[in-house]
Tab-separated table of C-alpha atoms in Angstrom:
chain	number	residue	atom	x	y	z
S	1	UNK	CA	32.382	-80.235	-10.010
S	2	UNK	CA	32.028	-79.455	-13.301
S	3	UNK	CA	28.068	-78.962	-13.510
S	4	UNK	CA	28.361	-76.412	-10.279
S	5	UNK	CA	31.265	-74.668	-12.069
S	6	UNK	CA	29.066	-74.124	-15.145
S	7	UNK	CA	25.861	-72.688	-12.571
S	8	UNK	CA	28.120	-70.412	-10.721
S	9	UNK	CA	28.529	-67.332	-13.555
S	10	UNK	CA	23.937	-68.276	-14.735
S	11	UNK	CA	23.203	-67.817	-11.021
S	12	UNK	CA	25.367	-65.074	-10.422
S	13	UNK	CA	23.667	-63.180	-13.530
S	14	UNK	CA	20.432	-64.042	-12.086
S	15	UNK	CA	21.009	-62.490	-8.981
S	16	UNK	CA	22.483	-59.315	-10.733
S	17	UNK	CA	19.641	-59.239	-12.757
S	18	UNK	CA	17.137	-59.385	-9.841
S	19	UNK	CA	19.329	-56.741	-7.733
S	20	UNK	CA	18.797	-54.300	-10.861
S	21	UNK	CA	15.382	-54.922	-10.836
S	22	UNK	CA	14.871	-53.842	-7.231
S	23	UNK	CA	17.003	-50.840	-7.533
S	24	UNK	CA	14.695	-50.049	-10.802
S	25	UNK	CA	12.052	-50.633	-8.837
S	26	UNK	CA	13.464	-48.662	-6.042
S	27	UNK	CA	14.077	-45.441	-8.085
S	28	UNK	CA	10.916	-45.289	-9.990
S	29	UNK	CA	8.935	-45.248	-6.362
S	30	UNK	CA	11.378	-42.344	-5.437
S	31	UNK	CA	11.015	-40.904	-8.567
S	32	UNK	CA	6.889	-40.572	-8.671
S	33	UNK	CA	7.169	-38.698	-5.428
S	34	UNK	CA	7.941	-35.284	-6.698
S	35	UNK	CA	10.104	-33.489	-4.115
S	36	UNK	CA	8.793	-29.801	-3.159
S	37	UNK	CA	10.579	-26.931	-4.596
S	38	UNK	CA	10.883	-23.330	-4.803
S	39	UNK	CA	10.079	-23.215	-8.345
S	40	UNK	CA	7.306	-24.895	-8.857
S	41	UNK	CA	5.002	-22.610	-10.486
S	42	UNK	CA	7.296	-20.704	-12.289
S	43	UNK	CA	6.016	-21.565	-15.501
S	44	UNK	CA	2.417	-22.073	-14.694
S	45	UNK	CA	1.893	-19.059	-12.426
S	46	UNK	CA	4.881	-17.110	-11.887
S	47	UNK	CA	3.145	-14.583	-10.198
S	48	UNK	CA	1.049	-16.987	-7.577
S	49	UNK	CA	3.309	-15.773	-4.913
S	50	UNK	CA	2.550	-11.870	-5.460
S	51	UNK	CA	-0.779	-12.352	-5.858
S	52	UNK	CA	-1.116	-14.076	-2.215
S	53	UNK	CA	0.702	-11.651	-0.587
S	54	UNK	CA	-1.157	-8.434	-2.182
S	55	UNK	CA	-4.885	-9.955	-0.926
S	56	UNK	CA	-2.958	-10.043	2.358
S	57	UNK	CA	-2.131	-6.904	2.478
S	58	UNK	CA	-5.501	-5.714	1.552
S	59	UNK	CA	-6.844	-8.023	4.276
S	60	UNK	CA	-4.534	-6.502	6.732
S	61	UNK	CA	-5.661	-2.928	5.950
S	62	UNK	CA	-8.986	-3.651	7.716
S	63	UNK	CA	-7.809	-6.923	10.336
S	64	UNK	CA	-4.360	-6.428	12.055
S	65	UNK	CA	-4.944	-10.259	12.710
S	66	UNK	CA	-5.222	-11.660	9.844
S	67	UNK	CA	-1.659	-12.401	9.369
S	68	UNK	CA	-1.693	-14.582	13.050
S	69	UNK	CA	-4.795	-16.254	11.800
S	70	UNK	CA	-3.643	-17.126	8.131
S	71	UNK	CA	0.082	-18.736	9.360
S	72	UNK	CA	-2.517	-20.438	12.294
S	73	UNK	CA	-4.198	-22.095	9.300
S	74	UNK	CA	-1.167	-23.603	7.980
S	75	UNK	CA	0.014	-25.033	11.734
S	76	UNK	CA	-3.082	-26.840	12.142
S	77	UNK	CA	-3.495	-28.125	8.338
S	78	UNK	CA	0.088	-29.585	8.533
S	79	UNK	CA	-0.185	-31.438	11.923
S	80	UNK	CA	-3.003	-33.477	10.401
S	81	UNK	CA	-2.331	-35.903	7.527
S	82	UNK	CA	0.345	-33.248	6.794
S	83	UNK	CA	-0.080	-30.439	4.705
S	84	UNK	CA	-3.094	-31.323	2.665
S	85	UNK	CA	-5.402	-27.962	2.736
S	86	UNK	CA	-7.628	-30.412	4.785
S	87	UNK	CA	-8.512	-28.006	7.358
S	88	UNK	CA	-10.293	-26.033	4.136
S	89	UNK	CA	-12.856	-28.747	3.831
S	90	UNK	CA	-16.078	-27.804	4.932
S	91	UNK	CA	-19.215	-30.610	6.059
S	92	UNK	CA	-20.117	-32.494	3.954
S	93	UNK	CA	-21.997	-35.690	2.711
S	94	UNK	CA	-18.503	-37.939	2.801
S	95	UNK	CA	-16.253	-35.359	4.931
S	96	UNK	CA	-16.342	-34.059	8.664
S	97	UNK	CA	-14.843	-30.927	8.565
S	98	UNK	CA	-11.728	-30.186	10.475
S	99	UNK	CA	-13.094	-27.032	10.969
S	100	UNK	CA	-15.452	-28.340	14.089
S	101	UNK	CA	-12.454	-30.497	15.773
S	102	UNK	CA	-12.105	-28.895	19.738
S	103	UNK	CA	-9.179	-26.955	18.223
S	104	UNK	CA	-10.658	-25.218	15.450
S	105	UNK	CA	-14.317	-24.812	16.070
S	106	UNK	CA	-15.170	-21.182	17.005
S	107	UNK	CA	-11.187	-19.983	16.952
S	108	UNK	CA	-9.955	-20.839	13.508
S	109	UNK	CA	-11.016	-17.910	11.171
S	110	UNK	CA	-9.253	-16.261	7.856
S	111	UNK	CA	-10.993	-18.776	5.734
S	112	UNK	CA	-12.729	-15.684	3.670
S	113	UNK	CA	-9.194	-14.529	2.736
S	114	UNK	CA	-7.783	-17.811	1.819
S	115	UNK	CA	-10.578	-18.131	-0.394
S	116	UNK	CA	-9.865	-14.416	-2.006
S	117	UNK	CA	-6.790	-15.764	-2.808
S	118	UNK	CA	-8.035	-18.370	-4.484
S	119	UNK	CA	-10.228	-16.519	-6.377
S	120	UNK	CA	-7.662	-14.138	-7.703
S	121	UNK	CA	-5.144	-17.153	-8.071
S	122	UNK	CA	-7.968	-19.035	-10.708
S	123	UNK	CA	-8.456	-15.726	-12.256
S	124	UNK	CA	-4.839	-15.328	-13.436
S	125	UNK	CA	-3.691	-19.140	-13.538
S	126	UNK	CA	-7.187	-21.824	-13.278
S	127	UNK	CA	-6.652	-25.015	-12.265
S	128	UNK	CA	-2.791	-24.577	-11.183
S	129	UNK	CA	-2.015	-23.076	-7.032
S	130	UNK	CA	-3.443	-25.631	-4.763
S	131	UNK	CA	-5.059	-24.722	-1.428
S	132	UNK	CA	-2.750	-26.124	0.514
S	133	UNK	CA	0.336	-24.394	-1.218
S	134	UNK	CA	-1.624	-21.104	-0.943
S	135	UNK	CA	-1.496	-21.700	2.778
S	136	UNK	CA	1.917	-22.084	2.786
S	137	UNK	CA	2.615	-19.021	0.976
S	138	UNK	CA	-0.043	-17.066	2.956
S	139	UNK	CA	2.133	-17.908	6.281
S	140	UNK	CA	5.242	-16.545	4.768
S	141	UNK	CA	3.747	-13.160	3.569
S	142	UNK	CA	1.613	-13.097	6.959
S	143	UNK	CA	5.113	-12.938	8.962
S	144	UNK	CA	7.450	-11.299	6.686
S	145	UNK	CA	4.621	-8.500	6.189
S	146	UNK	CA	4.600	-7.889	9.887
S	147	UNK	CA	8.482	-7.561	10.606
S	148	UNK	CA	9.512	-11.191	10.446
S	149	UNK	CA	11.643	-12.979	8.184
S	150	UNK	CA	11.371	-13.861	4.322
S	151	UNK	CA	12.227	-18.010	3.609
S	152	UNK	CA	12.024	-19.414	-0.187
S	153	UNK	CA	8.476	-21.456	0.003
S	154	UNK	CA	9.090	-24.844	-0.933
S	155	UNK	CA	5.538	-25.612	-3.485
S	156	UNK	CA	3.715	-28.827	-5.180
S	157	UNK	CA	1.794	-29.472	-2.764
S	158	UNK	CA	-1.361	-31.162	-3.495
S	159	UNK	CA	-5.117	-31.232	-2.152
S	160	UNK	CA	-6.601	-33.934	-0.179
S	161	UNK	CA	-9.998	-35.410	-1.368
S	162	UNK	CA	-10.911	-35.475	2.025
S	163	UNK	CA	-10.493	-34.661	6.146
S	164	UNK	CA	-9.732	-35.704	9.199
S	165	UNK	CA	-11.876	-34.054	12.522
S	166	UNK	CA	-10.644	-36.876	14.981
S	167	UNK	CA	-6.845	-36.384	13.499
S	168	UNK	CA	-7.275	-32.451	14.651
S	169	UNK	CA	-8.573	-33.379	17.606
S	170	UNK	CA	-5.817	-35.460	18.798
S	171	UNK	CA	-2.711	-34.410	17.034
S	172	UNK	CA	-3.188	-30.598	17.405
S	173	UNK	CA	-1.109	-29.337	20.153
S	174	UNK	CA	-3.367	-27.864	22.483
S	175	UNK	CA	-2.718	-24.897	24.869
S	176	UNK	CA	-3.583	-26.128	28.005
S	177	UNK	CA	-0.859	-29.274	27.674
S	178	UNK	CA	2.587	-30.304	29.047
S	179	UNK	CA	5.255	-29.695	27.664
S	180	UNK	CA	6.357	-33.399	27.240
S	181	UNK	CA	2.985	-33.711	25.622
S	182	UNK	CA	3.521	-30.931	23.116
S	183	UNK	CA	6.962	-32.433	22.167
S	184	UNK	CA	5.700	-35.866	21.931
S	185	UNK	CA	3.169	-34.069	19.325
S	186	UNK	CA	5.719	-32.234	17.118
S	187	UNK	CA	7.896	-35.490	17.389
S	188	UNK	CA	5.513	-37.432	15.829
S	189	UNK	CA	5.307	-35.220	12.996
S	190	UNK	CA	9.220	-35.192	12.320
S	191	UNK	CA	9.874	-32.025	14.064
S	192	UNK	CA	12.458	-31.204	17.094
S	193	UNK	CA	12.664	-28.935	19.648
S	194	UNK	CA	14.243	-26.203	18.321
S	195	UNK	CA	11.350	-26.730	15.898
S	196	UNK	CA	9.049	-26.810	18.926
S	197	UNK	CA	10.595	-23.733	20.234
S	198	UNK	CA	10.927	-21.305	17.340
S	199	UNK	CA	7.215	-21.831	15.963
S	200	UNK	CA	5.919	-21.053	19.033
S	201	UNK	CA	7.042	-17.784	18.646
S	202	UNK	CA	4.736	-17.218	16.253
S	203	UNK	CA	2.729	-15.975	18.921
S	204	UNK	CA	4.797	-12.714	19.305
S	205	UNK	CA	1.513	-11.966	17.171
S	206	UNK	CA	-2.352	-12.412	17.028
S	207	UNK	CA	-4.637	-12.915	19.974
S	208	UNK	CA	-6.067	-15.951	22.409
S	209	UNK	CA	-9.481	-16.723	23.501
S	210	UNK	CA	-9.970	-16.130	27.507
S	211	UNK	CA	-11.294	-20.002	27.345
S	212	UNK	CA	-8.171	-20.728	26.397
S	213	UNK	CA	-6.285	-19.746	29.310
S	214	UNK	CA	-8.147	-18.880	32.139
S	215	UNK	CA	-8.235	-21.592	34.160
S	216	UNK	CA	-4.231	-20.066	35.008
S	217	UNK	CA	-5.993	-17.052	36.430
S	218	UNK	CA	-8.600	-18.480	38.783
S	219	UNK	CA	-7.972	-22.150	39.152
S	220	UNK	CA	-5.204	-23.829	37.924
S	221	UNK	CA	-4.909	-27.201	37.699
S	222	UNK	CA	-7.476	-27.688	40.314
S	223	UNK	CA	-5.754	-25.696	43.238
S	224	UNK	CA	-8.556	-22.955	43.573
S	225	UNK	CA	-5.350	-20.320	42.563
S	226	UNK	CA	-3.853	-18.679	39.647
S	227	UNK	CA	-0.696	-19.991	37.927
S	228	UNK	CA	2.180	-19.561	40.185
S	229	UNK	CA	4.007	-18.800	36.881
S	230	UNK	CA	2.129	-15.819	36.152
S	231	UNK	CA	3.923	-12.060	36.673
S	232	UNK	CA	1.234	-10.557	39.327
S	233	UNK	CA	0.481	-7.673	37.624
S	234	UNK	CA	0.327	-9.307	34.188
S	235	UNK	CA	-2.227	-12.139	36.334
S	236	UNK	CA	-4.726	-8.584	37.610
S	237	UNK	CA	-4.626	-7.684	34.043
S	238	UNK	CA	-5.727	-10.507	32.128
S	239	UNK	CA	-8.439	-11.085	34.717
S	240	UNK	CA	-9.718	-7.628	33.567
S	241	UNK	CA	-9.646	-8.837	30.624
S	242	UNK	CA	-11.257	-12.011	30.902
S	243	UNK	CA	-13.304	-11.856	34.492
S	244	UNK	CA	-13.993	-14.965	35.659
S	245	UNK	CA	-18.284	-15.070	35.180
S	246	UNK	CA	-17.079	-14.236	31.423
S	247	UNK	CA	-18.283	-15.498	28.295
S	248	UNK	CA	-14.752	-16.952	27.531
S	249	UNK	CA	-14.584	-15.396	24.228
S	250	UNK	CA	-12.829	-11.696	25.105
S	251	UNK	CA	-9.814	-11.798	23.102
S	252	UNK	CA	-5.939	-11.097	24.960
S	253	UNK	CA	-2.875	-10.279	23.039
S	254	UNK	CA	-0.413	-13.027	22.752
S	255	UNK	CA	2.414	-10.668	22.598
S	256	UNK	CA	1.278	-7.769	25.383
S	257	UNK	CA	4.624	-5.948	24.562
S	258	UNK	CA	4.192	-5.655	20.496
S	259	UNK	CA	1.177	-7.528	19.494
S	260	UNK	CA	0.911	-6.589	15.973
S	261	UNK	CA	4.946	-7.182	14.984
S	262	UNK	CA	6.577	-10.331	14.365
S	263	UNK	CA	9.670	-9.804	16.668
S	264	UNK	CA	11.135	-11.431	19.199
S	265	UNK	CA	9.832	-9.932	22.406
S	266	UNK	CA	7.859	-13.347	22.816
S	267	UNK	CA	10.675	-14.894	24.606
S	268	UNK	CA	11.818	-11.591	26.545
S	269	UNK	CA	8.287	-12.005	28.053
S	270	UNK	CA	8.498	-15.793	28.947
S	271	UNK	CA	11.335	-14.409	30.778
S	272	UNK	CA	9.446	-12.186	32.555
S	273	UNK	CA	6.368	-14.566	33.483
S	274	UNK	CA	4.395	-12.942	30.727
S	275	UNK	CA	3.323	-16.320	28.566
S	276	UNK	CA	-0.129	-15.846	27.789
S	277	UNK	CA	-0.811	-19.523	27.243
S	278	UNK	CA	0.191	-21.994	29.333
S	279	UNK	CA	1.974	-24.010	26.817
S	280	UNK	CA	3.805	-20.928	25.843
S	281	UNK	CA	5.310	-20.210	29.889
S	282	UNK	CA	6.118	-23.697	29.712
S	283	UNK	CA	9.208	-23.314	27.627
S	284	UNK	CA	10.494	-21.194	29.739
S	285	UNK	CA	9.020	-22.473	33.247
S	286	UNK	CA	9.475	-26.093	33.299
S	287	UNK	CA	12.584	-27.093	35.243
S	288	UNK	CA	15.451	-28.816	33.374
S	289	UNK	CA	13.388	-28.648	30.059
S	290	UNK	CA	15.988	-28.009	26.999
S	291	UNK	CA	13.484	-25.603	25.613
S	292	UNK	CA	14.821	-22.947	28.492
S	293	UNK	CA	18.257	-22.292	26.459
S	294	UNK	CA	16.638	-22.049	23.608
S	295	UNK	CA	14.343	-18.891	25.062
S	296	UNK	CA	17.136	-17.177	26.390
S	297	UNK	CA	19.072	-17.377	23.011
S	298	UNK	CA	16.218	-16.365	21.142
S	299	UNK	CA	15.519	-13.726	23.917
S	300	UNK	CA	18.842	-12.405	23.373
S	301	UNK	CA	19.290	-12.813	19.127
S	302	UNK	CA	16.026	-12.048	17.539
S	303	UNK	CA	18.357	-13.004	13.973
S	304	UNK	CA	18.904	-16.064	15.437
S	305	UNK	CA	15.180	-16.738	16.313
S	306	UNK	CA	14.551	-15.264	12.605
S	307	UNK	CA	16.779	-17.989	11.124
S	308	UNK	CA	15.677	-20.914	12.992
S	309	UNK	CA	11.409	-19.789	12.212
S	310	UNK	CA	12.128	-19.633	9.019
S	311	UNK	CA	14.074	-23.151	8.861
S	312	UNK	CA	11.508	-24.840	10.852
S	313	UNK	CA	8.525	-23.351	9.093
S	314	UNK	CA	10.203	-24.983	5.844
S	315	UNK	CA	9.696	-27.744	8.177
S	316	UNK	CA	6.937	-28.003	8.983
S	317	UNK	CA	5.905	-27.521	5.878
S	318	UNK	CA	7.483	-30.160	4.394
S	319	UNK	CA	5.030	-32.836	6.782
S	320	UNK	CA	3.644	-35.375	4.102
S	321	UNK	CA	2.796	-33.609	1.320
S	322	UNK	CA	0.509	-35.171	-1.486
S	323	UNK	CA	2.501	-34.547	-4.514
S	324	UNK	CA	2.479	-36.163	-8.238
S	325	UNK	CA	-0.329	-37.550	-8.825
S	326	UNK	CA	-1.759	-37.898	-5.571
S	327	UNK	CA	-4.273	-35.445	-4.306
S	328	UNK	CA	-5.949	-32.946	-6.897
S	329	UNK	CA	-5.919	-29.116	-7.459
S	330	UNK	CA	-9.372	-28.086	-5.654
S	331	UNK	CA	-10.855	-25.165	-7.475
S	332	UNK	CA	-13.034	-24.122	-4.634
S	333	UNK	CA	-10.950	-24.816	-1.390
S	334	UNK	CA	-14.206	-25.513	1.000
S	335	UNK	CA	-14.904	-28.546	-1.118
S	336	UNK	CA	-13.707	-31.575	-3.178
S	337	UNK	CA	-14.071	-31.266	-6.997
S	338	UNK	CA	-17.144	-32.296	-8.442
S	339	UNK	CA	-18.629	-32.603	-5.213
């Protein structure tokens, strides 16, 4: 009795020992994974977030849809390996560009002014705003410079050393998909359906390729007819737009209402069986779906749709970031350092 009496208090400090070991362990794990934050580059380049949005605003002088393109950029960056700047990557000898996954190639575009913003980013601070941070600032100017909300960008991110084409081609919600589909995709990524809901109304601006939705005005889903979904005299004017012998690149307005403002007439035309995309009337459309409330109160509140885009762009923009020492700070966002 003695002996275990006298092992009782070593073993006990030996398991105390080992528990503050793991908690050690624990924090300094926690610890080397920098969390985003809003003042990132304060001291290293306090003005990076003035300097994105003025090359923006130049852009915008000359393309009214730059600002749709730019905050498109950052949607399909973050869905794949999070927000990484991957989609930036251009071919080459050890990378297959993003840029030619079925979701991107011959539709993504505003790479010129990302990489204006770069340049003018190096020039006042080298070596410091990393592509994928100056995509998350780009989306924020892009809205709020159209009538949409301001939100505090979270920053740190870092760049990947490399991309992933068969990631964008299969995590990238795509327009022509169900709804349970779409959810399953933003799901995946940590995001809900309010999430779901208010950033698709980032298509109260920028335009759609006819290829992108005209099966819905000729043959959908096989049955030889348009869309059933489709207002009628919304249906006779797309297919002016995009006749059915067409090349399938004529552009349509996402927003037919407003198409240059970031408002919330969006969901006031879901509503109204105006949804350009099919994935867009499908919110509203398809019955039972808990996406239909959320319409109608963003239909009805456009500060309430304001609030929740702005929350769940913070969202989405917090999808696994490389931070610390992960990553790198590209100098040339088409390609890897030192490649």
């Amino acid at each position: 009795m003695k002996s275990s009496t006298t092992m009782l208090p070593s073993n006990i400090a030996n398991y105390a020992s080992f528990f503050l070991l793991i908690i050690s362990i624990i924090l300094l794990i926690v610890g080397s994974k920098a969390q985003l934050n809003s003042t990132f580059y304060d001291n290293t380049c306090p003005n990076a977030s003035s300097i994105v949005r003025g090359v923006i605003q130049q852009a915008l002088q000359s393309d009214v849809r730059i600002g749709a393109s730019l905050i498109r950029l950052h949607f399909h960056d973050c869905f794949v390996n999070g927000c990484d700047g991957s989609i930036l990557l251009d071919n080459s000898a050890n990378i297959q560009s993003e840029k030619d996954a079925a979701p991107n190639t011959n539709s993504t575009r505003g790479f010129n002014v990302v990489d204006n913003i770069k340049t003018a980013l190096e020039n006042s601070c080298p070596g410091i705003v990393s592509c994928a941070d100056i995509l998350a600032l780009a989306a924020e100017a892009s809205v709020s410079l159209q009538g949409g909300p301001s939100w505090t960008v979270l920053l740190g991110r870092r760049d990947s050393l490399t991309a992933n084409q068969a990631g964008a081609n299969s995590s990238i919600p795509a327009p022509f998909e169900s709804l349970t589909n779409i959810t399953a995709k933003f799901t995946a990524v940590g995001l809900n359906t309010n999430d779901l809901v208010a950033l698709s109304g980032a298509h109260t601006f920028g335009r759609a390729q006819c290829r992108l939705f005209s099966s819905r005005l000729y043959n959908f889903s096989g049955t030889g007819n348009p869309d059933p979904t489709l207002n009628s005299s919304y249906l006779t004017t797309l297919q002016q737009i995009c006749p059915q012998s067409g090349s399938g690149f004529n552009v349509a307005n996402l927003d037919p209402t407003t198409p240059d403002t970031f408002d919330n007439n969006y969901f006031t035309n879901l509503q109204n069986n105006r949804g350009l995309l099919q994935s867009d009337q499908e919110l509203f459309s398809t019955s039972g779906a808990p996406t239909i409330s959320i319409v109608n109160t963003f239909s009805s509140n456009q500060t309430a749709f304001f609030q929740s885009f702005a929350q769940s762009m913070i969202n989405m923009g917090n999808i696994s970031p490389l931070t610390g020492s992960n990553g790198e700070i590209r100098s040339d966002c088409k390609k890897v350092n030192g490649s």
